[in-house]
Structures are given as structure tokens and as C-alpha cells.
GROMACS .gro file of C-alpha atoms in nm:
model
  264
    1MET     CA    1   3.442   8.017   7.108
    2SER     CA    2   3.236   7.844   6.866
    3ASN     CA    3   3.265   7.810   6.482
    4GLU     CA    4   2.906   7.648   6.435
    5ARG     CA    5   2.744   7.665   6.135
    6ARG     CA    6   2.371   7.798   6.132
    7VAL     CA    7   2.090   7.823   5.874
    8ILE     CA    8   1.852   8.113   5.933
    9VAL     CA    9   1.535   8.067   5.689
   10HIS     CA   10   1.320   8.389   5.586
   11PRO     CA   11   1.018   8.380   5.386
   12ASP     CA   12   1.152   8.589   5.094
   13LYS     CA   13   1.423   8.815   4.974
   14GLU     CA   14   1.293   9.132   5.105
   15THR     CA   15   1.246   8.980   5.450
   16LEU     CA   16   1.583   8.833   5.423
   17ALA     CA   17   1.756   9.150   5.338
   18GLY     CA   18   1.559   9.347   5.583
   19SER     CA   19   1.694   9.094   5.855
   20VAL     CA   20   2.016   9.069   5.786
   21ALA     CA   21   2.083   9.463   5.757
   22ALA     CA   22   1.924   9.507   6.085
   23ARG     CA   23   2.146   9.235   6.244
   24PHE     CA   24   2.459   9.384   6.077
   25LEU     CA   25   2.398   9.733   6.193
   26THR     CA   26   2.343   9.588   6.569
   27LYS     CA   27   2.684   9.395   6.528
   28VAL     CA   28   2.849   9.689   6.403
   29VAL     CA   29   2.737   9.913   6.678
   30ASP     CA   30   2.851   9.674   6.942
   31LEU     CA   31   3.180   9.583   6.772
   32ILE     CA   32   3.285   9.979   6.753
   33ALA     CA   33   3.172  10.000   7.115
   34GLU     CA   34   3.419   9.714   7.224
   35PHE     CA   35   3.688   9.776   6.979
   36ASP     CA   36   3.656  10.106   6.866
   37GLU     CA   37   3.642  10.007   6.527
   38ALA     CA   38   3.482   9.710   6.285
   39THR     CA   39   3.619   9.567   6.003
   40VAL     CA   40   3.388   9.415   5.702
   41VAL     CA   41   3.441   9.244   5.365
   42LEU     CA   42   3.172   9.331   5.110
   43THR     CA   43   3.024   9.093   4.812
   44GLY     CA   44   2.845   9.154   4.504
   45GLY     CA   45   2.535   9.004   4.367
   46SER     CA   46   2.188   9.060   4.406
   47MET     CA   47   2.130   8.984   4.768
   48GLY     CA   48   2.444   9.134   4.876
   49ILE     CA   49   2.371   9.449   4.739
   50ALA     CA   50   2.033   9.437   4.845
   51VAL     CA   51   2.141   9.403   5.205
   52LEU     CA   52   2.339   9.686   5.153
   53ALA     CA   53   2.062   9.899   5.034
   54ALA     CA   54   1.851   9.771   5.333
   55ILE     CA   55   2.101   9.897   5.552
   56ASN     CA   56   2.075  10.233   5.414
   57ALA     CA   57   1.720  10.239   5.435
   58SER     CA   58   1.675  10.105   5.776
   59PRO     CA   59   1.605  10.408   6.048
   60ALA     CA   60   1.898  10.216   6.239
   61ARG     CA   61   2.162  10.340   5.985
   62ASP     CA   62   2.283  10.630   6.154
   63SER     CA   63   2.320  10.464   6.497
   64VAL     CA   64   2.680  10.378   6.344
   65ASP     CA   65   2.985  10.571   6.356
   66TRP     CA   66   3.047  10.490   5.996
   67SER     CA   67   3.385  10.672   6.046
   68ARG     CA   68   3.524  10.396   6.219
   69VAL     CA   69   3.407  10.122   5.996
   70ASN     CA   70   3.693   9.964   5.757
   71VAL     CA   71   3.557   9.807   5.431
   72TRP     CA   72   3.725   9.570   5.211
   73TRP     CA   73   3.593   9.328   4.930
   74GLY     CA   74   3.616   8.968   4.874
   75ASP     CA   75   3.627   8.960   4.485
   76GLU     CA   76   3.599   9.224   4.224
   77ARG     CA   77   3.548   9.225   3.846
   78PHE     CA   78   3.843   9.382   3.674
   79LEU     CA   79   3.644   9.630   3.506
   80PRO     CA   80   3.724  10.037   3.465
   81GLU     CA   81   3.630  10.284   3.745
   82GLY     CA   82   3.258  10.360   3.767
   83ASP     CA   83   3.162  10.037   3.555
   84PRO     CA   84   2.797   9.956   3.681
   85GLU     CA   85   2.906   9.597   3.714
   86ARG     CA   86   3.180   9.642   3.945
   87ASN     CA   87   3.097   9.533   4.303
   88GLU     CA   88   3.278   9.870   4.441
   89THR     CA   89   3.027  10.086   4.218
   90GLN     CA   90   2.731   9.882   4.308
   91ALA     CA   91   2.802   9.888   4.681
   92ARG     CA   92   2.873  10.267   4.658
   93GLU     CA   93   2.542  10.333   4.501
   94ALA     CA   94   2.361  10.109   4.752
   95LEU     CA   95   2.518  10.233   5.082
   96LEU     CA   96   2.863  10.365   5.078
   97ASP     CA   97   2.809  10.693   4.940
   98HIS     CA   98   2.511  10.770   5.147
   99VAL     CA   99   2.712  10.721   5.481
  100PRO     CA  100   3.018  10.941   5.634
  101LEU     CA  101   3.272  10.670   5.580
  102ASP     CA  102   3.670  10.781   5.620
  103PRO     CA  103   3.784  10.738   5.258
  104ALA     CA  104   4.099  10.610   5.390
  105ARG     CA  105   3.929  10.330   5.543
  106VAL     CA  106   3.765  10.188   5.230
  107HIS     CA  107   3.985   9.962   5.015
  108PRO     CA  108   3.874   9.866   4.661
  109PHE     CA  109   4.019   9.649   4.438
  110ALA     CA  110   4.207   9.796   4.144
  111ARG     CA  111   4.007   9.905   3.833
  112SER     CA  112   4.107   9.774   3.496
  113ASP     CA  113   4.167  10.136   3.360
  114ALA     CA  114   4.421  10.212   3.670
  115GLY     CA  115   4.740  10.152   3.451
  116ILE     CA  116   4.826   9.792   3.616
  117ASP     CA  117   4.727   9.485   3.471
  118LEU     CA  118   4.559   9.172   3.662
  119ASP     CA  119   4.841   9.030   3.817
  120ALA     CA  120   4.997   9.367   3.926
  121ALA     CA  121   4.660   9.442   4.085
  122ALA     CA  122   4.631   9.116   4.273
  123ALA     CA  123   4.965   9.197   4.391
  124ALA     CA  124   4.872   9.555   4.515
  125TYR     CA  125   4.570   9.437   4.686
  126ALA     CA  126   4.772   9.138   4.860
  127GLU     CA  127   5.015   9.424   4.984
  128GLU     CA  128   4.738   9.652   5.086
  129LEU     CA  129   4.616   9.371   5.305
  130ALA     CA  130   4.939   9.317   5.460
  131GLU     CA  131   4.996   9.686   5.549
  132HIS     CA  132   4.679   9.659   5.757
  133ALA     CA  133   4.729   9.333   5.905
  134ALA     CA  134   4.679   9.207   6.231
  135ARG     CA  135   4.962   9.094   6.428
  136ASP     CA  136   5.096   8.723   6.311
  137SER     CA  137   4.864   8.748   6.024
  138ARG     CA  138   4.870   8.869   5.641
  139GLN     CA  139   4.555   9.055   5.645
  140PRO     CA  140   4.335   9.243   5.890
  141HIS     CA  141   4.100   9.125   6.144
  142PHE     CA  142   3.766   9.081   5.971
  143ASP     CA  143   3.479   9.114   6.196
  144ILE     CA  144   3.228   9.013   5.946
  145THR     CA  145   3.287   8.908   5.596
  146PHE     CA  146   2.968   8.884   5.355
  147LEU     CA  147   2.948   8.616   5.062
  148GLY     CA  148   2.673   8.517   4.826
  149MET     CA  149   2.685   8.184   4.646
  150GLY     CA  150   2.641   8.090   4.283
  151PRO     CA  151   2.379   7.822   4.164
  152ASP     CA  152   2.750   7.620   4.099
  153GLY     CA  153   2.832   7.665   4.475
  154HIS     CA  154   3.108   7.946   4.425
  155ILE     CA  155   3.182   8.196   4.641
  156ALA     CA  156   3.361   8.506   4.574
  157SER     CA  157   3.572   8.439   4.254
  158LEU     CA  158   3.642   8.104   4.344
  159PHE     CA  159   3.467   7.861   4.126
  160PRO     CA  160   3.436   7.493   4.118
  161GLU     CA  161   3.750   7.272   3.954
  162ARG     CA  162   3.945   7.544   3.922
  163SER     CA  163   4.308   7.535   4.125
  164GLY     CA  164   4.181   7.880   4.288
  165ILE     CA  165   3.971   7.703   4.538
  166ARG     CA  166   4.270   7.492   4.650
  167GLU     CA  167   4.533   7.789   4.687
  168ARG     CA  168   4.677   7.823   5.036
  169GLU     CA  169   4.994   8.017   4.995
  170ALA     CA  170   4.871   8.363   4.815
  171THR     CA  171   4.626   8.577   4.985
  172VAL     CA  172   4.464   8.725   4.652
  173LEU     CA  173   4.391   8.591   4.316
  174ALA     CA  174   4.393   8.668   3.993
  175VAL     CA  175   4.135   8.496   3.819
  176ARG     CA  176   4.116   8.466   3.437
  177ASN     CA  177   3.878   8.284   3.197
  178SER     CA  178   3.608   8.295   3.458
  179PRO     CA  179   3.322   8.100   3.392
  180LYS     CA  180   3.089   8.400   3.482
  181PRO     CA  181   3.152   8.706   3.292
  182PRO     CA  182   3.358   8.903   3.287
  183PRO     CA  183   3.681   8.681   3.255
  184GLU     CA  184   3.885   8.891   3.457
  185ARG     CA  185   3.853   8.909   3.818
  186LEU     CA  186   4.033   8.939   4.168
  187SER     CA  187   3.956   8.749   4.443
  188LEU     CA  188   4.061   8.678   4.824
  189THR     CA  189   4.135   8.320   4.870
  190LEU     CA  190   3.987   8.080   5.085
  191PRO     CA  191   4.215   8.088   5.394
  192VAL     CA  192   4.169   8.470   5.408
  193ILE     CA  193   3.815   8.452   5.400
  194ASN     CA  194   3.793   8.204   5.661
  195SER     CA  195   4.039   8.427   5.860
  196SER     CA  196   3.710   8.633   5.942
  197ALA     CA  197   3.540   8.589   6.263
  198ARG     CA  198   3.212   8.579   6.122
  199ILE     CA  199   3.099   8.467   5.816
  200TRP     CA  200   2.753   8.551   5.679
  201LEU     CA  201   2.646   8.392   5.356
  202VAL     CA  202   2.332   8.554   5.216
  203VAL     CA  203   2.163   8.308   4.967
  204ALA     CA  204   1.803   8.318   4.809
  205GLY     CA  205   1.637   8.166   4.514
  206GLN     CA  206   1.508   7.819   4.392
  207ASP     CA  207   1.852   7.809   4.183
  208LYS     CA  208   2.065   7.784   4.488
  209ALA     CA  209   1.897   7.487   4.682
  210ALA     CA  210   2.090   7.192   4.533
  211ALA     CA  211   2.438   7.394   4.577
  212LEU     CA  212   2.325   7.490   4.974
  213GLY     CA  213   2.209   7.141   5.041
  214LEU     CA  214   2.560   6.991   4.881
  215THR     CA  215   2.751   7.263   5.102
  216LEU     CA  216   2.589   7.166   5.423
  217ALA     CA  217   2.619   6.802   5.358
  218GLY     CA  218   3.008   6.820   5.344
  219ALA     CA  219   3.080   6.800   4.984
  220SER     CA  220   3.378   6.849   4.838
  221ILE     CA  221   3.502   7.187   4.802
  222ASN     CA  222   3.660   7.132   4.457
  223GLU     CA  223   3.326   7.037   4.354
  224VAL     CA  224   3.126   7.322   4.581
  225PRO     CA  225   3.356   7.608   4.689
  226ALA     CA  226   3.092   7.708   4.936
  227ALA     CA  227   3.143   7.384   5.145
  228GLY     CA  228   3.464   7.513   5.254
  229VAL     CA  229   3.356   7.817   5.437
  230GLU     CA  230   3.418   7.820   5.795
  231GLY     CA  231   3.437   8.152   6.000
  232ARG     CA  232   3.665   8.142   6.334
  233ARG     CA  233   3.366   8.221   6.550
  234ARG     CA  234   3.042   8.169   6.366
  235THR     CA  235   2.938   8.079   6.000
  236LEU     CA  236   2.587   8.198   5.944
  237PHE     CA  237   2.360   8.124   5.630
  238PHE     CA  238   2.095   8.349   5.571
  239VAL     CA  239   1.835   8.192   5.336
  240ASP     CA  240   1.485   8.249   5.195
  241GLY     CA  241   1.257   7.958   5.159
  242GLU     CA  242   1.334   7.873   4.826
  243ALA     CA  243   1.711   7.840   4.883
  244ALA     CA  244   1.635   7.654   5.177
  245ALA     CA  245   1.449   7.374   5.016
  246GLU     CA  246   1.740   7.097   5.040
  247VAL     CA  247   1.854   7.221   5.386
  248PRO     CA  248   1.855   6.927   5.650
  249GLU     CA  249   1.599   7.002   5.892
  250ASN     CA  250   1.832   6.983   6.216
  251LEU     CA  251   2.058   7.272   6.073
  252ILE     CA  252   1.793   7.531   6.060
  253ASP     CA  253   1.780   7.720   6.340
  254PRO     CA  254   1.428   7.737   6.520
  255GLY     CA  255   1.464   8.080   6.666
  256GLN     CA  256   1.291   8.367   6.468
  257PHE     CA  257   1.434   8.640   6.658
  258TRP     CA  258   1.830   8.767   6.728
  259THR     CA  259   1.947   8.963   7.034
  260GLY     CA  260   2.302   9.121   7.096
  261ALA     CA  261   2.355   8.830   7.323
  262ASP     CA  262   2.419   8.609   7.014
  263GLU     CA  263   2.781   8.580   6.937
  264GLY     CA  264   2.702   8.580   6.559
   0.00000   0.00000   0.00000
């Protein structure tokens, strides 16, 4: 098995979203054919949601047996149900409400109006992960985990110079005083994220170039949390030309096309 990192550069955000969507649909069809299900972890952010919208717009969308897809989230803003800033709300509007998912296979984080506080919400998600855990694990087998990356190099709701990025025991964090609003969030921890077979980071914009360069140069995860991301099989960075400005040339994948033979 390979856990190599690769950077795949696209000319603009629209092409980037469309390419990742096409790759996702092909991979999920293959996973369901092989394992009878596929488990994905979603992210928020402009590109994370753009990819979901591109999946929904694809002519190949209905080639997936969506009833066999399990959906989790890497992090969430602790806000009321239906709040437009929740990753769940945005994902449902972009894709999830448009495909025939099994509601029992969709696992959102608790909402702030659910009658529990932030710590209880984190504990509840950790318990839900454990209930669906793979053998000898504390979480399900994740096939594909989507991540975005902030200009500061944060992933999910794991921020630089915060203790959360160094957490190794818990599976879910209650995040307070987030440097990005809203202040209260929930997040998977780095070991849980890295348990995924494939991690796909989708990164766009000039403001991400410096952090992406540092990520790929092996910066400290305390300073650049994205530097700690490592899927068990493959870690892929899908980026646009602006975000790739400081990526070492030797890490950029020269191929422009992908086939099902690619393990990604």
C-alpha cells in the first residue's frame, strides 16, 4: 500500500471542482462494487461545497447507489439546525438533499439547539463513531475524507498553536474560542482524520499558497496543521494554479488524466 502525497494542479476553481467531482463519482462506484458500501467524510468551506455542487451537477451523479453511501463530517460549527453557516446545511443544499441517501447512514454533528452543550455534543459524536467503528478501531473505516485548508494552514477545526492539533486520545474535540467565527465548533482529531484510506485536500486561491508550500515542505504541525495530514493509502492535494504557486515542482503530478487503475 502507498501513502504517498501528490499534488494535482488545475487551472481554475471551476475546473478543480469538476475534476474532483468526477474522480469522486468514479471512486465511489468502484468502492461500492468491491465492498457494497462507501464511507466518506465531508468538509465545509467554499471549495468543499463547490465539489459537492459539482457532484450534484454531474451527468454521472446517478451512477452511484447513494443508498450504500455513509456520510460523516470532519468538523462542524456549533449552530442551530438549518443555520446557513453549518457545514451540514450547506452540504444538504449542495448535494445531500438531491440524492437518495439512507438517512440512517448520514451522521451530522449535533446542533446547538438540540438541548446539549458543546462537550456533550463532542461526546455524542465520539459515541456514534464508536458504534459504527471498524474492528480494532474507535471509528468507522473511512474511504475518502475531504479537507479544506485555511490561509493559516488549519484543517477541519484544528488550528495552529492550539492544543487540539496535538490531541491523540480523544476522537472528537469541543473547540472553544476558535480564531474563526463562530467560536464554538466540533472537530475530528488528527489521528481520526489520518485513519482514512484516502485524504483529498481541495485548496484554491492565492491566499493559500504560502500555507500549502509550508505543508508540503514539512512544517511543524503545531504551526501548520495541514502538514500533519497523511491518509493510510494516499494523500492527494487538488489545487488551482494560484494555490500551487509555492509547491515544489517535483511534487506536482505531471499527468492530466486519471483512470480507475489509480489507487487514489
